[in-house]
Amino acid sequence: MPEKPYDHNQIELKWLARWQNADFFKAEDLTSRPKYYLLEMLPYPSGTLHVGHIRNYTIGDTLARYKWMRGFNVLHPMGWDAFGLPAENAAIANRRHPREWTLANIAYMKQQHRRYGFSYDWHREVSTCEPEYYRWNQWFFLKMLERGLAYRAKALVNWCSKCGTVLANEQVVNGGCWRHEDTPVEQRELEQWFLRITAYADELLNGIDKLEGGWPERVLTMQRNWIGRSEGTDVDFRLAGTGEPIRVFTTRVDTIFGATCMILAPEHPLVARLVREEDRAKVKRMIDDRARRDPGDLVKEGLPTGHYALNPYSGEQIPIWVGNFVLMGYGSGAIMAVPAHDDRDFEFCSRYGIPIRPVIRPVEGELAAEGALESAFVDDGVCERSGEFSGLPSAEARRRMTAKAEKEGFGKGSVTYRIRDWGISRQRYWGTPIPVVHCPGCGVVPVAENELPVLLPLDIQITGTARSPLEHVPEFVHARCPKCGGGARRETDTMDTFIDSSWYFYRYCDAHNDKAPFDSAKIAYWFPIDQYIGGVEHAILHLIYSRFFTRVMRDLGLIANDEPATRLFTQGMVIKDGVKMSKSKNNVVSADEAAERYGSDTARLFVLFAAPPEKDVDWQDAGVEGMIRFLGRVYRFVTRNAAARGGSGAADARILRKLHQTIRKVTEDFDSRWHFNTSLAAVMEFVNHLYAAEAELSSSAMQEVLEKLVLLLGPFAPYVAEEMWEELGRTGPVFKQSWPEFDPELAREELAEVVVQINGKLRGRIHLPFGTPKEELERAALADEKVQPLLAGKQVIRAITVPDRLVNFVVK
RNA sequence: GCCCGGGUGGCGAAAUCGGCAGACGCAAAGGACUUAAAAUCCUUUGGUGGGCAACCACCGUGUGGGUUCGACCCCCACCCCGGGCACCA
């Protein structure tokens, strides 16, 4: 049969049409077949996919197809993270409704997904901006409210006085408003909703140990640091004069005799009272300034209040300052400054001439003289000048000093976390309405469960002014109080979109349930996720929130698993010309362009072949050409040999061995580290061998080789594999065939190649049967014609032999 | 500043357990086919030196040390690149 040219467009469009309405990738709930839940992070529907997205989904799709071929019941869903600020910005810029804009983007991107042959079960598609989805956000919120996991508190927000609106953090550019860069952002205090993630801080931290091995180490490290557990001591100093307590948290209570001042965060509640009238403006400036600046280039500044605090251990009076580097959100918002033993305090106190008093000496060394330190001594050591605690090692002093505080009631041992409660209020339109009303009589009242969803009104003008766009919609704002039936004002804040993505993967298991977020039995079947794939940029927020939601849902009795996913894979980016693809750099390669020019099979192959999936890859057109060349090479070979009469058969054994070695290599890559670049290299190498042996293969060997080759390529290049499968006269989609097994006997080389070294340098190779005993190996190595002359006149001191691999002679 | 990654040909990379450095692909050069070109197929391709040649010798995985019969791989110090965190008391 004559070969056919590889026309990728014709092939891909043919199968695209055939697959359009097929239900190929439907996952079955609750079967006895082994399940495999494979998930890629759902995208924000920004408008169009580029080849960076394609890489992410190709990694997942290739694995999904392999698992199908391995007989798994694969759940491979896709959805849309469809709420969010860009839709609102687009509305302001183009006068297009966020919903309309979002839905159009989704429709377009879905076609792009199909064009690439991604094997999603579209029956389970989830779009987070639909009431069918977000009503369950509201439901979870109510459950958390009932359990005290949702609460209101005052918090600072970014405010632009020109827009008259709240700014999201990403709308703050260099300390100014994104639309009015000359207008500095101010900090305003607003009542906001929070979720009590800190209640789970310890559990989230301890759970990390169990993810070890399944999640990348650096993600786990980032999460540990983010939670930031510190053990220390709360100590109440007393305000001189009134005696009222001022609490500080310290991990180094052993240094407390060296405290030479106390510093309050500018937002600390006492500051308003203690600071002199004429300094109020300075404090306000400190607060705004900190919000605007990179924390890196903030210079430590302070302001004395003129008041004093009493150290409960020494009775000493120390001055109280306000300092811009003290954080209100951590500990109690007040610190004791021990400049001799803390770098930050050292810097601050040096600047303002506050005494620096060493009270810890190195274990082997002298206590530094007062004022003699060049920098803080921050290590543990031995306490000195510390009253009854002098002479104690730091750790012991901490224990005894904490015990004393507890006994005398001025403090206690304490654990503090860096992680804060999750502020979920957004003064935005395009998000999930928070389901509560504000009643003048009853206060904050939750909407009844059977009243959900609180629908986001669609008739709205988005102008970018006012506290929140929803405030302009009277029929939304005017509500009845569920408790007393009187008039009430509906909450106009919407939820952070991280809520949407914190539990969407549960919804995939039961996407159309209108009675509950999902059926728990289905979750029990599918969960936990076997493999989650996404960008490392979500290592902290999305993945911690998801772990938090999972635990809340477990405690609500809805699910049994503690963690959402047993394995996580973070893939690298696709870059172009050495930099990240972005619209502003004008170097974006669109998914459409790649598919039209090269075909989606080729694009898929390139992103897998260019580097292992965890590394960044540079999109290079020349490299892509190489992949289309390879597919053409395979395609022509298969088509011209599909019905060939067959040759001598002289190469049969050799090629079949190579075939089984190739199957082994590809299978091992799938089952271990997903280095598809080496899998594909092995297949290419095999094809190179086929070209060399084409005339020497018997017809039966050829048939077997062609069939297995097509199956091997199936997960990587689904279109051309399907076409070739048909050319071979076979029916049924490739991904429903069994993955080829390799036979270790057939894959084995006849003879082992044993390397001969002299003093570690390669000098020759000998070929011997596998399992040749050591002595014989050495005898053969000595007899080798290349080795022999080099050993003449030398004395062999030792021979190191690795069976079937190597002999190394150590000579003098 | 701290914590992770990483540094291998002209380029992307491979070497999975301390045992043949550079598989596979790109680019480049040469050849075959063609009126010609494209496409395709074949060959060569880490560096230096030598040989008409098959080939031979030496050097070579960021730098400098170390461990080892043997190091891209392990240890110590340093340089460079990328990422994350960054006043968390």
CSV table of N, CA and C in Angstrom, one decimal, chain A residues 436-566:
chain,number,residue,atom,x,y,z
A,436,VAL,N,-26.9,37.2,54.2
A,436,VAL,CA,-27.4,37.7,55.5
A,436,VAL,C,-28.1,39.1,55.2
A,437,VAL,N,-28.9,39.5,56.1
A,437,VAL,CA,-29.5,40.8,56.1
A,437,VAL,C,-29.2,41.6,57.4
A,438,HIS,N,-29.2,42.9,57.3
A,438,HIS,CA,-29.0,43.7,58.5
A,438,HIS,C,-30.3,44.3,58.9
A,439,CYS,N,-30.8,43.9,60.0
A,439,CYS,CA,-32.1,44.3,60.5
A,439,CYS,C,-31.9,45.3,61.6
A,440,PRO,N,-32.6,46.5,61.5
A,440,PRO,CA,-32.4,47.5,62.6
A,440,PRO,C,-32.8,46.9,64.0
A,441,GLY,N,-33.7,46.0,64.0
A,441,GLY,CA,-34.1,45.4,65.3
A,441,GLY,C,-33.3,44.2,65.7
A,442,CYS,N,-33.1,43.3,64.8
A,442,CYS,CA,-32.5,42.0,65.1
A,442,CYS,C,-31.0,41.9,64.8
A,443,GLY,N,-30.4,42.9,64.2
A,443,GLY,CA,-29.0,42.9,63.9
A,443,GLY,C,-28.7,42.1,62.6
A,444,VAL,N,-27.6,41.4,62.6
A,444,VAL,CA,-27.2,40.5,61.5
A,444,VAL,C,-28.0,39.2,61.5
A,445,VAL,N,-28.8,39.0,60.5
A,445,VAL,CA,-29.7,37.8,60.5
A,445,VAL,C,-29.4,37.0,59.2
A,446,PRO,N,-29.1,35.7,59.4
A,446,PRO,CA,-28.8,34.8,58.2
A,446,PRO,C,-30.1,34.6,57.4
A,447,VAL,N,-30.0,34.5,56.1
A,447,VAL,CA,-31.1,34.1,55.3
A,447,VAL,C,-31.4,32.7,55.5
A,448,ALA,N,-32.7,32.3,55.5
A,448,ALA,CA,-33.1,30.9,55.8
A,448,ALA,C,-32.6,30.1,54.6
A,449,GLU,N,-32.2,28.8,55.0
A,449,GLU,CA,-31.7,27.9,54.0
A,449,GLU,C,-32.6,27.7,52.8
A,450,ASN,N,-33.9,27.6,53.1
A,450,ASN,CA,-34.8,27.3,52.0
A,450,ASN,C,-35.1,28.6,51.1
A,451,GLU,N,-34.5,29.7,51.5
A,451,GLU,CA,-34.6,30.9,50.7
A,451,GLU,C,-33.4,31.0,49.7
A,452,LEU,N,-32.4,30.1,49.8
A,452,LEU,CA,-31.3,30.2,49.0
A,452,LEU,C,-31.7,29.7,47.6
A,453,PRO,N,-31.0,30.2,46.5
A,453,PRO,CA,-29.9,31.1,46.6
A,453,PRO,C,-30.4,32.6,46.7
A,454,VAL,N,-29.5,33.4,47.4
A,454,VAL,CA,-29.7,34.8,47.2
A,454,VAL,C,-29.1,35.2,45.9
A,455,LEU,N,-30.0,35.5,44.9
A,455,LEU,CA,-29.6,35.7,43.5
A,455,LEU,C,-28.8,37.0,43.4
A,456,LEU,N,-27.8,36.9,42.6
A,456,LEU,CA,-27.1,38.1,42.2
A,456,LEU,C,-27.9,38.8,41.1
A,457,PRO,N,-28.3,40.1,41.4
A,457,PRO,CA,-29.2,40.7,40.4
A,457,PRO,C,-28.4,40.9,39.1
A,458,LEU,N,-29.1,40.8,37.9
A,458,LEU,CA,-28.4,40.9,36.7
A,458,LEU,C,-28.5,42.3,36.1
A,459,ASP,N,-29.6,43.0,36.5
A,459,ASP,CA,-29.8,44.3,35.9
A,459,ASP,C,-29.0,45.3,36.7
A,460,ILE,N,-27.9,45.7,36.3
A,460,ILE,CA,-27.0,46.5,37.1
A,460,ILE,C,-26.1,47.4,36.2
A,461,GLN,N,-25.8,48.6,36.8
A,461,GLN,CA,-24.8,49.4,36.1
A,461,GLN,C,-23.5,49.3,36.9
A,462,ILE,N,-22.4,49.0,36.2
A,462,ILE,CA,-21.1,49.0,36.9
A,462,ILE,C,-20.3,50.2,36.5
A,463,THR,N,-20.1,51.1,37.5
A,463,THR,CA,-19.5,52.3,37.3
A,463,THR,C,-18.1,52.5,37.9
A,464,GLY,N,-17.8,51.6,38.9
A,464,GLY,CA,-16.6,51.6,39.6
A,464,GLY,C,-16.6,52.7,40.7
A,465,THR,N,-17.7,53.1,41.1
A,465,THR,CA,-17.8,54.1,42.2
A,465,THR,C,-18.7,53.4,43.3
A,466,ALA,N,-18.7,54.1,44.4
A,466,ALA,CA,-19.4,53.6,45.6
A,466,ALA,C,-18.7,52.4,46.3
A,467,ARG,N,-19.2,52.2,47.5
A,467,ARG,CA,-18.6,51.1,48.3
A,467,ARG,C,-18.7,49.8,47.6
A,468,SER,N,-19.8,49.5,47.0
A,468,SER,CA,-20.0,48.3,46.2
A,468,SER,C,-21.1,48.5,45.2
A,469,PRO,N,-20.9,48.0,44.0
A,469,PRO,CA,-22.0,48.2,42.9
A,469,PRO,C,-23.3,47.7,43.4
A,470,LEU,N,-23.4,46.7,44.2
A,470,LEU,CA,-24.8,46.2,44.6
A,470,LEU,C,-25.6,47.3,45.4
A,471,GLU,N,-24.9,48.2,46.0
A,471,GLU,CA,-25.6,49.3,46.7
A,471,GLU,C,-26.5,50.1,45.9
A,472,HIS,N,-26.3,50.1,44.5
A,472,HIS,CA,-27.1,50.8,43.6
A,472,HIS,C,-28.3,50.1,43.2
A,473,VAL,N,-28.6,48.9,43.7
A,473,VAL,CA,-29.7,48.1,43.2
A,473,VAL,C,-30.7,48.0,44.4
A,474,PRO,N,-31.7,48.9,44.4
A,474,PRO,CA,-32.6,49.0,45.5
A,474,PRO,C,-33.4,47.7,45.7
A,475,GLU,N,-33.8,47.0,44.6
A,475,GLU,CA,-34.6,45.8,44.9
A,475,GLU,C,-33.8,44.7,45.5
A,476,PHE,N,-32.4,44.8,45.4
A,476,PHE,CA,-31.6,43.8,46.0
A,476,PHE,C,-31.4,44.2,47.5
A,477,VAL,N,-31.1,45.5,47.7
A,477,VAL,CA,-30.7,46.0,49.0
A,477,VAL,C,-31.9,45.9,50.0
A,478,HIS,N,-33.1,46.3,49.5
A,478,HIS,CA,-34.3,46.2,50.3
A,478,HIS,C,-34.8,44.8,50.6
A,479,ALA,N,-34.7,44.4,51.8
A,479,ALA,CA,-35.1,43.0,52.1
A,479,ALA,C,-36.0,43.0,53.3
A,480,ARG,N,-36.5,41.8,53.6
A,480,ARG,CA,-37.3,41.6,54.8
A,480,ARG,C,-36.4,40.8,55.8
A,481,CYS,N,-36.5,41.1,57.1
A,481,CYS,CA,-35.8,40.4,58.1
A,481,CYS,C,-36.4,39.0,58.3
A,482,PRO,N,-35.7,37.9,58.1
A,482,PRO,CA,-36.3,36.6,58.3
A,482,PRO,C,-36.8,36.3,59.7
A,483,LYS,N,-36.3,37.1,60.6
A,483,LYS,CA,-36.7,36.9,62.0
A,483,LYS,C,-37.9,37.6,62.4
A,484,CYS,N,-37.9,38.9,62.2
A,484,CYS,CA,-39.1,39.7,62.6
A,484,CYS,C,-40.0,40.2,61.5
A,485,GLY,N,-39.6,39.9,60.2
A,485,GLY,CA,-40.4,40.3,59.1
A,485,GLY,C,-40.4,41.7,58.7
A,486,GLY,N,-39.7,42.6,59.5
A,486,GLY,CA,-39.6,44.0,59.2
A,486,GLY,C,-38.6,44.3,58.1
A,487,GLY,N,-38.5,45.5,57.7
A,487,GLY,CA,-37.6,45.9,56.6
A,487,GLY,C,-36.2,45.8,57.1
A,488,ALA,N,-35.3,45.4,56.1
A,488,ALA,CA,-33.9,45.2,56.5
A,488,ALA,C,-33.1,45.5,55.3
A,489,ARG,N,-31.8,45.7,55.5
A,489,ARG,CA,-30.9,46.0,54.4
A,489,ARG,C,-30.1,44.7,54.1
A,490,ARG,N,-30.1,44.3,52.8
A,490,ARG,CA,-29.3,43.1,52.5
A,490,ARG,C,-27.8,43.4,52.5
A,491,GLU,N,-27.1,42.5,52.9
A,491,GLU,CA,-25.6,42.6,52.8
A,491,GLU,C,-25.2,42.7,51.3
A,492,THR,N,-24.4,43.7,51.1
A,492,THR,CA,-24.0,43.9,49.7
A,492,THR,C,-22.6,43.5,49.4
A,493,ASP,N,-21.9,43.0,50.4
A,493,ASP,CA,-20.5,42.4,50.1
A,493,ASP,C,-20.7,41.0,49.4
A,494,THR,N,-19.8,40.7,48.6
A,494,THR,CA,-19.8,39.4,48.0
A,494,THR,C,-18.6,38.6,48.5
A,495,MET,N,-18.6,37.3,48.1
A,495,MET,CA,-17.5,36.5,48.7
A,495,MET,C,-16.2,36.5,47.8
A,496,ASP,N,-15.1,36.4,48.4
A,496,ASP,CA,-13.8,36.1,47.8
A,496,ASP,C,-14.0,34.9,46.8
A,497,THR,N,-13.4,35.0,45.6
A,497,THR,CA,-13.6,33.9,44.7
A,497,THR,C,-12.8,32.6,45.1
A,498,PHE,N,-11.9,32.8,46.0
A,498,PHE,CA,-11.3,31.6,46.5
A,498,PHE,C,-12.2,30.6,47.2
A,499,ILE,N,-13.4,31.1,47.6
A,499,ILE,CA,-14.4,30.2,48.2
A,499,ILE,C,-14.9,29.3,47.1
A,500,ASP,N,-15.1,29.8,45.9
A,500,ASP,CA,-15.6,29.0,44.8
A,500,ASP,C,-14.7,27.8,44.5
A,501,SER,N,-13.4,28.1,44.5
A,501,SER,CA,-12.4,27.1,44.1
A,501,SER,C,-12.0,26.2,45.3
A,502,SER,N,-12.6,26.5,46.5
A,502,SER,CA,-12.2,25.7,47.6
A,502,SER,C,-12.9,24.3,47.7
A,503,TRP,N,-14.0,24.2,46.9
A,503,TRP,CA,-14.7,22.9,47.0
A,503,TRP,C,-15.3,22.4,45.7
A,504,TYR,N,-14.9,23.1,44.6
A,504,TYR,CA,-15.5,22.8,43.3
A,504,TYR,C,-15.3,21.3,42.9
A,505,PHE,N,-14.2,20.7,43.3
A,505,PHE,CA,-13.9,19.4,43.0
A,505,PHE,C,-14.8,18.3,43.6
A,506,TYR,N,-15.5,18.8,44.7
A,506,TYR,CA,-16.5,17.9,45.2
A,506,TYR,C,-17.8,17.9,44.4
A,507,ARG,N,-18.1,19.1,43.9
A,507,ARG,CA,-19.3,19.3,43.1
A,507,ARG,C,-19.2,18.4,41.8
A,508,TYR,N,-18.0,18.2,41.2
A,508,TYR,CA,-17.9,17.4,40.0
A,508,TYR,C,-18.5,16.0,40.2
A,509,CYS,N,-18.4,15.6,41.4
A,509,CYS,CA,-18.9,14.2,41.7
A,509,CYS,C,-20.4,14.1,41.6
A,510,ASP,N,-21.1,15.2,41.6
A,510,ASP,CA,-22.6,15.2,41.6
A,510,ASP,C,-23.0,16.6,41.2
A,511,ALA,N,-22.7,16.9,40.0
A,511,ALA,CA,-22.8,18.3,39.5
A,511,ALA,C,-24.2,18.9,39.4
A,512,HIS,N,-25.2,18.0,39.3
A,512,HIS,CA,-26.5,18.6,39.1
A,512,HIS,C,-27.5,18.4,40.2
A,513,ASN,N,-26.9,18.1,41.4
A,513,ASN,CA,-27.7,17.9,42.6
A,513,ASN,C,-28.4,19.2,43.0
A,514,ASP,N,-29.7,19.3,43.1
A,514,ASP,CA,-30.3,20.5,43.5
A,514,ASP,C,-30.9,20.4,45.0
A,515,LYS,N,-30.5,19.3,45.6
A,515,LYS,CA,-31.0,19.2,47.0
A,515,LYS,C,-29.9,19.4,48.0
A,516,ALA,N,-28.7,19.2,47.6
A,516,ALA,CA,-27.5,19.2,48.4
A,516,ALA,C,-26.3,19.6,47.6
A,517,PRO,N,-25.2,20.0,48.2
A,517,PRO,CA,-24.0,20.3,47.4
A,517,PRO,C,-23.5,19.1,46.7
A,518,PHE,N,-23.8,17.9,47.2
A,518,PHE,CA,-23.5,16.6,46.6
A,518,PHE,C,-24.0,15.5,47.4
A,519,ASP,N,-24.0,14.3,46.8
A,519,ASP,CA,-24.4,13.1,47.5
A,519,ASP,C,-23.1,12.5,48.2
A,520,SER,N,-23.2,12.4,49.5
A,520,SER,CA,-22.0,11.9,50.2
A,520,SER,C,-21.5,10.6,49.7
A,521,ALA,N,-22.4,9.7,49.3
A,521,ALA,CA,-21.9,8.4,48.8
A,521,ALA,C,-21.1,8.5,47.6
A,522,LYS,N,-21.4,9.4,46.7
A,522,LYS,CA,-20.5,9.6,45.6
A,522,LYS,C,-19.2,10.2,45.9
A,523,ILE,N,-19.1,11.0,46.9
A,523,ILE,CA,-17.8,11.5,47.4
A,523,ILE,C,-17.0,10.4,48.0
A,524,ALA,N,-17.7,9.5,48.7
A,524,ALA,CA,-17.0,8.4,49.3
A,524,ALA,C,-16.4,7.5,48.2
A,525,TYR,N,-17.1,7.4,47.1
A,525,TYR,CA,-16.5,6.6,46.0
A,525,TYR,C,-15.3,7.3,45.4
A,526,TRP,N,-15.4,8.6,45.1
A,526,TRP,CA,-14.4,9.2,44.2
A,526,TRP,C,-13.3,9.8,45.0
A,527,PHE,N,-13.5,10.2,46.3
A,527,PHE,CA,-12.4,10.9,47.0
A,527,PHE,C,-11.5,9.9,47.8
A,528,PRO,N,-10.3,10.4,48.1
A,528,PRO,CA,-9.7,11.6,47.7
A,528,PRO,C,-9.3,11.7,46.2
A,529,ILE,N,-9.0,12.9,45.7
A,529,ILE,CA,-8.5,13.0,44.4
A,529,ILE,C,-7.2,12.3,44.3
A,530,ASP,N,-7.0,11.4,43.3
A,530,ASP,CA,-5.8,10.7,43.1
A,530,ASP,C,-4.6,11.5,42.7
A,531,GLN,N,-5.0,12.5,41.8
A,531,GLN,CA,-3.9,13.3,41.3
A,531,GLN,C,-4.4,14.7,40.9
A,532,TYR,N,-3.9,15.7,41.5
A,532,TYR,CA,-4.3,17.1,41.3
A,532,TYR,C,-3.1,17.7,40.6
A,533,ILE,N,-3.4,18.5,39.5
A,533,ILE,CA,-2.3,19.1,38.7
A,533,ILE,C,-2.6,20.6,38.5
A,534,GLY,N,-1.6,21.4,38.8
A,534,GLY,CA,-1.8,22.8,38.6
A,534,GLY,C,-0.5,23.6,38.8
A,535,GLY,N,-0.6,24.9,38.7
A,535,GLY,CA,0.6,25.7,38.8
A,535,GLY,C,1.0,25.9,40.3
A,536,VAL,N,2.3,26.1,40.5
A,536,VAL,CA,2.8,26.3,41.8
A,536,VAL,C,2.4,27.6,42.4
A,537,GLU,N,1.9,28.5,41.6
A,537,GLU,CA,1.4,29.8,42.2
A,537,GLU,C,0.2,29.6,43.1
A,538,HIS,N,-0.4,28.4,43.1
A,538,HIS,CA,-1.5,28.2,44.0
A,538,HIS,C,-1.1,27.4,45.2
A,539,ALA,N,0.2,27.3,45.4
A,539,ALA,CA,0.8,26.4,46.5
A,539,ALA,C,0.2,26.8,47.8
A,540,ILE,N,-0.1,28.0,48.0
A,540,ILE,CA,-0.5,28.4,49.4
A,540,ILE,C,-2.0,28.7,49.5
A,541,LEU,N,-2.5,29.8,48.9
A,541,LEU,CA,-3.8,30.2,49.2
A,541,LEU,C,-4.9,29.1,48.8
A,542,HIS,N,-5.0,28.9,47.5
A,542,HIS,CA,-6.0,27.9,47.0
A,542,HIS,C,-5.9,26.6,47.7
A,543,LEU,N,-4.7,26.1,47.9
A,543,LEU,CA,-4.5,24.7,48.4
A,543,LEU,C,-4.7,24.7,49.9
A,544,ILE,N,-4.5,25.8,50.6
A,544,ILE,CA,-4.8,25.8,52.1
A,544,ILE,C,-6.3,26.0,52.3
A,545,TYR,N,-6.9,26.9,51.5
A,545,TYR,CA,-8.3,27.0,51.7
A,545,TYR,C,-9.0,25.7,51.3
A,546,SER,N,-8.6,25.0,50.3
A,546,SER,CA,-9.2,23.8,50.0
A,546,SER,C,-9.1,22.7,51.1
A,547,ARG,N,-7.9,22.7,51.7
A,547,ARG,CA,-7.7,21.8,52.8
A,547,ARG,C,-8.6,22.2,54.0
A,548,PHE,N,-8.8,23.5,54.2
A,548,PHE,CA,-9.6,24.0,55.3
A,548,PHE,C,-11.1,23.6,55.0
A,549,PHE,N,-11.6,23.9,53.8
A,549,PHE,CA,-12.9,23.5,53.5
A,549,PHE,C,-13.2,22.0,53.7
A,550,THR,N,-12.3,21.2,53.2
A,550,THR,CA,-12.4,19.8,53.4
A,550,THR,C,-12.6,19.4,54.8
A,551,ARG,N,-11.9,20.0,55.7
A,551,ARG,CA,-12.1,19.7,57.1
A,551,ARG,C,-13.4,20.2,57.7
A,552,VAL,N,-13.8,21.4,57.3
A,552,VAL,CA,-15.1,21.9,57.7
A,552,VAL,C,-16.2,20.9,57.2
A,553,MET,N,-16.1,20.5,56.0
A,553,MET,CA,-17.1,19.6,55.4
A,553,MET,C,-17.1,18.3,56.2
A,554,ARG,N,-15.9,17.8,56.5
A,554,ARG,CA,-15.8,16.6,57.3
A,554,ARG,C,-16.5,16.8,58.6
A,555,ASP,N,-16.3,17.9,59.3
A,555,ASP,CA,-16.9,18.1,60.6
A,555,ASP,C,-18.4,18.4,60.5
A,556,LEU,N,-18.9,18.7,59.3
A,556,LEU,CA,-20.3,18.8,59.1
A,556,LEU,C,-20.9,17.4,58.8
A,557,GLY,N,-20.1,16.4,58.7
A,557,GLY,CA,-20.5,15.1,58.5
A,557,GLY,C,-20.8,14.8,57.1
A,558,LEU,N,-20.3,15.6,56.1
A,558,LEU,CA,-20.7,15.4,54.7
A,558,LEU,C,-19.7,14.5,54.0
A,559,ILE,N,-18.5,14.4,54.5
A,559,ILE,CA,-17.5,13.6,53.8
A,559,ILE,C,-16.6,13.0,54.9
A,560,ALA,N,-15.8,12.0,54.5
A,560,ALA,CA,-15.0,11.2,55.5
A,560,ALA,C,-13.6,11.5,55.3
A,561,ASN,N,-13.1,12.1,54.2
A,561,ASN,CA,-11.7,12.3,54.0
A,561,ASN,C,-11.2,13.6,54.7
A,562,ASP,N,-9.9,13.5,55.2
A,562,ASP,CA,-9.4,14.7,55.8
A,562,ASP,C,-8.7,15.7,54.8
A,563,GLU,N,-8.2,15.1,53.7
A,563,GLU,CA,-7.5,15.9,52.7
A,563,GLU,C,-8.2,15.8,51.4
A,564,PRO,N,-8.1,16.8,50.6
A,564,PRO,CA,-8.8,16.7,49.3
A,564,PRO,C,-8.0,15.8,48.3
A,565,ALA,N,-6.7,15.9,48.3
A,565,ALA,CA,-5.9,15.2,47.3
A,565,ALA,C,-4.7,14.5,47.8
A,566,THR,N,-4.5,13.2,47.4
A,566,THR,CA,-3.3,12.5,47.9
A,566,THR,C,-2.1,12.9,47.2
